[in-house]
N, CA, C and O of each residue as an XYZ file, in Angstrom:
476
protein
N      75.729    114.174    141.801
C      74.875    113.321    141.011
C      74.339    114.065    139.783
O      74.245    113.486    138.701
N      73.988    115.351    139.947
C      73.489    116.138    138.824
C      74.565    116.293    137.758
O      74.282    116.224    136.562
N      75.810    116.504    138.204
C      76.905    116.674    137.252
C      77.122    115.401    136.447
O      77.400    115.455    135.249
N      76.997    114.271    137.099
C      77.161    112.996    136.413
C      76.058    112.788    135.375
O      76.328    112.328    134.265
N      74.841    113.118    135.724
C      73.731    112.980    134.778
C      73.882    113.922    133.594
O      73.606    113.545    132.455
N      74.317    115.140    133.860
C      74.525    116.111    132.779
C      75.650    115.635    131.858
O      75.537    115.720    130.635
N      76.717    115.141    132.443
C      77.829    114.621    131.647
C      77.382    113.431    130.799
O      77.726    113.346    129.620
N      76.632    112.532    131.380
C      76.116    111.379    130.659
C      75.197    111.822    129.519
O      75.240    111.246    128.432
N      74.377    112.825    129.756
C      73.491    113.358    128.730
C      74.292    113.871    127.534
O      73.955    113.567    126.389
N      75.357    114.652    127.790
C      76.169    115.197    126.702
C      76.905    114.097    125.944
O      77.056    114.179    124.725
N      77.354    113.091    126.640
C      78.020    111.979    125.968
C      77.044    111.256    125.046
O      77.390    110.926    123.911
N      75.848    111.014    125.519
C      74.845    110.342    124.693
C      74.429    111.180    123.494
O      74.231    110.649    122.400
N      74.297    112.479    123.694
C      73.939    113.373    122.584
C      75.049    113.369    121.541
O      74.776    113.304    120.343
N      76.300    113.439    121.990
C      77.435    113.429    121.069
C      77.494    112.106    120.307
O      77.708    112.097    119.094
N      77.308    111.011    121.001
C      77.377    109.693    120.364
C      76.255    109.493    119.351
O      76.465    108.871    118.310
N      75.090    110.004    119.643
C      73.965    109.824    118.716
C      74.108    110.696    117.479
O      73.580    110.349    116.422
N      74.807    111.821    117.584
C      74.968    112.723    116.448
C      76.167    112.385    115.577
O      76.262    112.860    114.445
N      77.071    111.582    116.081
C      78.259    111.254    115.291
C      78.083    109.888    114.644
O      77.186    109.122    114.995
N      78.951    109.608    113.705
C      78.905    108.317    113.015
C      79.877    107.360    113.687
O      80.958    107.097    113.161
N      79.501    106.846    114.828
C      80.343    105.903    115.531
C      80.022    104.499    115.058
O      78.856    104.115    114.969
N      81.052    103.740    114.757
C      80.838    102.363    114.356
C      82.090    101.557    114.659
O      83.175    102.106    114.849
N      81.919    100.273    114.698
C      83.047     99.384    114.914
C      83.659     99.081    113.557
O      82.962     98.683    112.624
N      84.958     99.274    113.458
C      85.647     99.064    112.194
C      86.478     97.794    112.301
O      87.325     97.664    113.185
N      86.229     96.875    111.406
C      86.991     95.643    111.350
C      87.573     95.527    109.949
O      86.833     95.252    109.005
N      88.876     95.729    109.789
C      89.463     95.700    108.445
C      89.314     94.350    107.751
O      89.273     94.291    106.522
N      89.231     93.265    108.521
C      89.042     91.947    107.910
C      87.707     91.899    107.177
O      87.630     91.403    106.053
N      86.656     92.413    107.811
C      85.343     92.438    107.171
C      85.364     93.305    105.926
O      84.751     92.966    104.913
N      86.080     94.438    106.005
C      86.167     95.331    104.850
C      86.862     94.652    103.670
O      86.437     94.803    102.525
N      87.929     93.906    103.952
C      88.647     93.203    102.884
C      87.745     92.147    102.256
O      87.700     92.013    101.033
N      87.031     91.402    103.084
C      86.090     90.396    102.568
C      85.024     91.075    101.710
O      84.642     90.554    100.662
N      84.550     92.230    102.152
C      83.547     92.989    101.406
C      84.084     93.409    100.043
O      83.360     93.351     99.048
N      85.335     93.827     99.987
C      85.944     94.229     98.714
C      86.000     93.065     97.735
O      85.667     93.214     96.560
N      86.420     91.914     98.224
C      86.531     90.747     97.345
C      85.145     90.276     96.898
O      84.941     89.965     95.725
N      84.210     90.226     97.822
C      82.872     89.738     97.486
C      82.114     90.676     96.552
O      81.261     90.230     95.785
N      82.417     91.956     96.613
C      81.702     92.928     95.771
C      82.449     93.266     94.485
O      82.107     94.236     93.808
N      83.457     92.480     94.146
C      84.195     92.726     92.906
C      83.292     92.569     91.683
O      83.621     93.056     90.602
N      82.158     91.894     91.850
C      81.184     91.759     90.768
C      80.690     93.121     90.279
O      80.259     93.256     89.134
N      80.755     94.131     91.153
C      80.319     95.468     90.747
C      81.148     95.988     89.579
O      80.648     96.760     88.760
N      82.410     95.573     89.495
C      83.257     95.975     88.369
C      82.711     95.346     87.089
O      82.623     96.007     86.054
N      82.347     94.074     87.165
C      81.801     93.386     85.984
C      80.469     93.991     85.550
O      80.134     94.005     84.365
N      79.710     94.494     86.534
C      78.415     95.123     86.244
C      78.564     96.592     85.864
O      77.570     97.265     85.591
N      79.792     97.092     85.845
C      80.121     98.489     85.512
C      79.548     99.485     86.517
O      79.234    100.621     86.160
N      79.416     99.069     87.747
C      78.982     99.957     88.825
C      80.222    100.420     89.580
O      80.431    100.075     90.743
N      81.040    101.210     88.885
C      82.342    101.611     89.396
C      82.244    102.517     90.615
O      83.054    102.404     91.535
N      81.275    103.401     90.633
C      81.114    104.337     91.752
C      80.839    103.616     93.065
O      81.393    103.978     94.103
N      79.988    102.603     93.021
C      79.679    101.842     94.234
C      80.917    101.116     94.746
O      81.188    101.099     95.946
N      81.666    100.515     93.818
C      82.864     99.788     94.232
C      83.929    100.748     94.761
O      84.656    100.413     95.696
N      84.020    101.919     94.175
C      84.968    102.917     94.669
C      84.647    103.314     96.103
O      85.559    103.485     96.912
N      83.372    103.463     96.430
C      82.978    103.790     97.807
C      83.374    102.683     98.777
O      83.822    102.963     99.888
N      83.214    101.439     98.367
C      83.622    100.309     99.213
C      85.132    100.347     99.437
O      85.607    100.113    100.549
N      85.879    100.641     98.381
C      87.338    100.707     98.502
C      87.777    101.850     99.411
O      88.731    101.701    100.176
N      87.096    102.983     99.336
C      87.439    104.118    100.194
C      87.240    103.757    101.662
O      88.082    104.083    102.499
N      86.141    103.092    101.981
C      85.888    102.670    103.361
C      86.935    101.658    103.825
O      87.395    101.708    104.966
N      87.298    100.757    102.948
C      88.317     99.762    103.290
C      89.663    100.424    103.514
O      90.399    100.051    104.428
N      89.986    101.401    102.687
C      91.254    102.121    102.842
C      91.308    102.830    104.189
O      92.346    102.845    104.851
N      90.186    103.417    104.588
C      90.130    104.068    105.901
C      90.338    103.053    107.017
O      91.081    103.315    107.963
N      89.688    101.898    106.914
C      89.791    100.867    107.954
C      91.205    100.311    108.046
O      91.716    100.084    109.143
N      91.835    100.094    106.904
C      93.182     99.531    106.889
C      94.206    100.565    107.351
O      95.266    100.199    107.860
N      93.904    101.845    107.181
C      94.832    102.915    107.547
C      94.887    103.190    109.049
O      95.807    103.859    109.520
N      93.919    102.685    109.798
C      93.919    102.926    111.232
C      95.158    102.313    111.871
O      95.696    101.316    111.388
N      95.599    102.922    112.959
C      96.875    102.544    113.583
C      96.957    101.066    113.948
O      97.956    100.415    113.640
N      95.949    100.535    114.584
C      95.985     99.150    115.070
C      95.116     98.229    114.220
O      94.443     97.348    114.756
N      95.122     98.418    112.911
C      94.308     97.594    112.024
C      95.113     96.407    111.535
O      96.110     96.562    110.828
N      94.675     95.235    111.915
C      95.316     94.013    111.460
C      94.258     93.096    110.865
O      93.144     92.994    111.378
N      94.620     92.441    109.789
C      93.698     91.563    109.087
C      93.977     90.131    109.519
O      95.131     89.720    109.643
N      92.911     89.379    109.744
C      93.029     87.982    110.142
C      93.960     87.258    109.171
O      93.847     87.429    107.958
N      94.868     86.460    109.695
C      95.921     85.851    108.880
C      95.375     84.963    107.752
O      95.948     84.943    106.663
N      94.294     84.241    107.988
C      93.728     83.381    106.936
C      93.222     84.222    105.765
O      93.470     83.902    104.603
N      92.511     85.297    106.089
C      91.992     86.187    105.048
C      93.144     86.895    104.343
O      93.153     87.007    103.117
N      94.111     87.369    105.118
C      95.267     88.071    104.543
C      95.983     87.166    103.545
O      96.256     87.579    102.418
N      96.289     85.928    103.953
C      97.006     85.005    103.072
C      96.217     84.720    101.803
O      96.783     84.689    100.710
N      94.930     84.516    101.941
C      94.083     84.207    100.783
C      94.011     85.386     99.812
O      94.164     85.212     98.603
N      93.780     86.576    100.344
C      93.561     87.744     99.482
C      94.866     88.301     98.927
O      94.969     88.552     97.726
N      95.852     88.497     99.777
C      97.050     89.223     99.342
C      98.137     88.337     98.760
O      99.186     88.849     98.367
N      97.932     87.049     98.690
C      98.880     86.159     98.025
C      98.307     85.656     96.709
O      98.430     84.474     96.388
N      97.690     86.535     95.956
C      97.216     86.170     94.634
C      95.939     86.843     94.192
O      95.901     87.423     93.107
N      94.888     86.787     94.995
C      93.592     87.316     94.583
C      93.663     88.810     94.311
O      93.129     89.288     93.310
N      94.312     89.540     95.188
C      94.389     91.002     95.059
C      95.113     91.406     93.767
O      94.663     92.300     93.051
N      96.214     90.752     93.483
C      96.970     91.073     92.268
C      96.149     90.798     91.015
O      96.194     91.570     90.056
N      95.405     89.703     91.022
C      94.550     89.371     89.874
C      93.440     90.406     89.703
O      93.113     90.794     88.581
N      92.861     90.851     90.823
C      91.812     91.868     90.754
C      92.366     93.162     90.156
O      91.720     93.785     89.315
N      93.550     93.559     90.586
C      94.172     94.789     90.061
C      94.426     94.653     88.566
O      94.164     95.588     87.809
N      94.931     93.501     88.130
C      95.199     93.275     86.702
C      93.917     93.375     85.879
O      93.915     93.961     84.796
N      92.827     92.802     86.393
C      91.548     92.854     85.664
C      91.058     94.292     85.512
O      90.589     94.688     84.445
N      91.172     95.069     86.590
C      90.719     96.464     86.524
C      91.627     97.262     85.587
O      91.146     98.135     84.864
N      92.924     96.980     85.589
C      93.843     97.678     84.686
C      93.506     97.385     83.220
O      93.577     98.280     82.378
N      93.140     96.137     82.914
C      92.750     95.797     81.538
C      91.503     96.555     81.119
O      91.415     97.061     80.000
N      90.538     96.630     82.029
C      89.310     97.374     81.725
C      89.634     98.853     81.549
O      89.080     99.505     80.664
N      90.527     99.392     82.382
C      90.898    100.803     82.274
C      91.581    101.094     80.935
O      91.352    102.147     80.339
N      92.413    100.170     80.464
C      93.087    100.370     79.175
C      92.089    100.453     78.021
O      92.332    101.140     77.029
N      90.970     99.750     78.159
C      89.940     99.789     77.106
C      89.061    101.030     77.219
O      88.746    101.666     76.213
N      88.658    101.380     78.468
C      87.659    102.435     78.666
C      88.240    103.804     79.014
O      87.619    104.825     78.717
N      89.393    103.845     79.625
C      90.027    105.086     80.114
C      89.085    105.893     81.011
O      89.025    107.119     80.926
N      88.361    105.192     81.858
C      87.435    105.815     82.803
C      88.235    106.289     84.031
O      88.949    105.493     84.640
N      88.122    107.575     84.399
C      88.901    108.078     85.543
C      88.534    107.412     86.877
O      89.359    107.361     87.789
N      87.316    106.910     86.993
C      86.929    106.217     88.225
C      87.726    104.920     88.356
O      88.112    104.537     89.460
N      87.969    104.256     87.252
C      88.770    103.031     87.284
C      90.199    103.324     87.726
O      90.816    102.520     88.426
N      90.717    104.465     87.320
C      92.066    104.857     87.746
C      92.106    105.041     89.264
O      93.077    104.644     89.908
N      91.059    105.641     89.842
C      90.977    105.803     91.292
C      90.849    104.444     91.981
O      91.445    104.216     93.034
N      90.073    103.550     91.383
C      89.907    102.208     91.941
C      91.255    101.495     92.000
O      91.588    100.873     93.008
N      92.020    101.585     90.929
C      93.347    100.960     90.896
C      94.240    101.560     91.973
O      94.961    100.837     92.661
N      94.193    102.883     92.121
C      94.992    103.541     93.159
C      94.638    103.013     94.547
O      95.525    102.663     95.325
N      93.337    102.956     94.859
C      92.918    102.489     96.184
C      93.266    101.013     96.399
O      93.647    100.623     97.502
N      93.138    100.201     95.364
C      93.471     98.784     95.509
C      94.956     98.606     95.826
O      95.321     97.801     96.683
N      95.800     99.352     95.137
C      97.240     99.267     95.406
C      97.579     99.828     96.784
O      98.449     99.300     97.477
N      96.896    100.890     97.174
C      97.134    101.500     98.481
C      96.734    100.544     99.607
O      97.448    100.420    100.602
N      95.607     99.881     99.451
C      95.154     98.911    100.455
C      96.156     97.765    100.550
O      96.499     97.319    101.645
N      96.619     97.294     99.399
C      97.587     96.193     99.384
C      98.873     96.591    100.108
O      99.484     95.777    100.800
N      99.272     97.842     99.941
C     100.488     98.331    100.571
C     100.324     98.502    102.086
O     101.244     98.199    102.846
N      99.162     98.984    102.522
C      98.933     99.295    103.937
C      98.490     98.098    104.778
O      98.620     98.125    106.002
N      97.975     97.062    104.147
C      97.407     95.928    104.890
C      98.471     95.247    105.739
O      99.589     94.997    105.288
N      98.094     94.957    106.974
C      99.003     94.299    107.917
C      98.355     93.008    108.401
O      97.170     92.973    108.734
N      99.142     91.973    108.432
C      98.659     90.652    108.840
C      98.698     90.534    110.353
O      99.675     90.915    110.998
N      97.604     89.993    110.913
C      97.559     89.734    112.347
C      98.258     88.404    112.606
O      97.839     87.354    112.120
N      99.319     88.479    113.372
C     100.067     87.275    113.719
C      99.827     87.007    115.197
O     100.107     87.849    116.051
N      99.306     85.824    115.482
C      99.023     85.447    116.868
C      99.951     84.309    117.243
O     100.008     83.275    116.578
N     100.667     84.527    118.316
C     101.560     83.484    118.812
C     100.939     82.832    120.036
O     100.517     83.511    120.972
N     100.890     81.535    120.016
C     100.362     80.806    121.170
C     101.537     80.367    122.034
O     102.440     79.663    121.582
N     101.499     80.797    123.275
C     102.612     80.472    124.158
C     102.159     79.581    125.289
O     102.966     79.202    126.138
């Protein structure tokens, strides 16, 4: 019983000291689209941080995006967002915008659609 309590104590200490969270790539994609206004407000650093988190979520082995969100975002919206950022980059030549474009293309490449078959 003492060993079990000690083990439980160490697990709780480890969990409280680490950054454990539930990652849902669908939520991250929605967050990216909804926060695209940050580009218009020229808050590039904040948007880059959102993209980095989304890239991490999409890169996980079993990360699948809900099919409705995937179809909506990656069949048009994503390409338009990339084009808008590229136009702004051509005018400003801001290196943060170049990173944003890289992450947007990387997310588009890595995103996987969740397909559910009802049998």
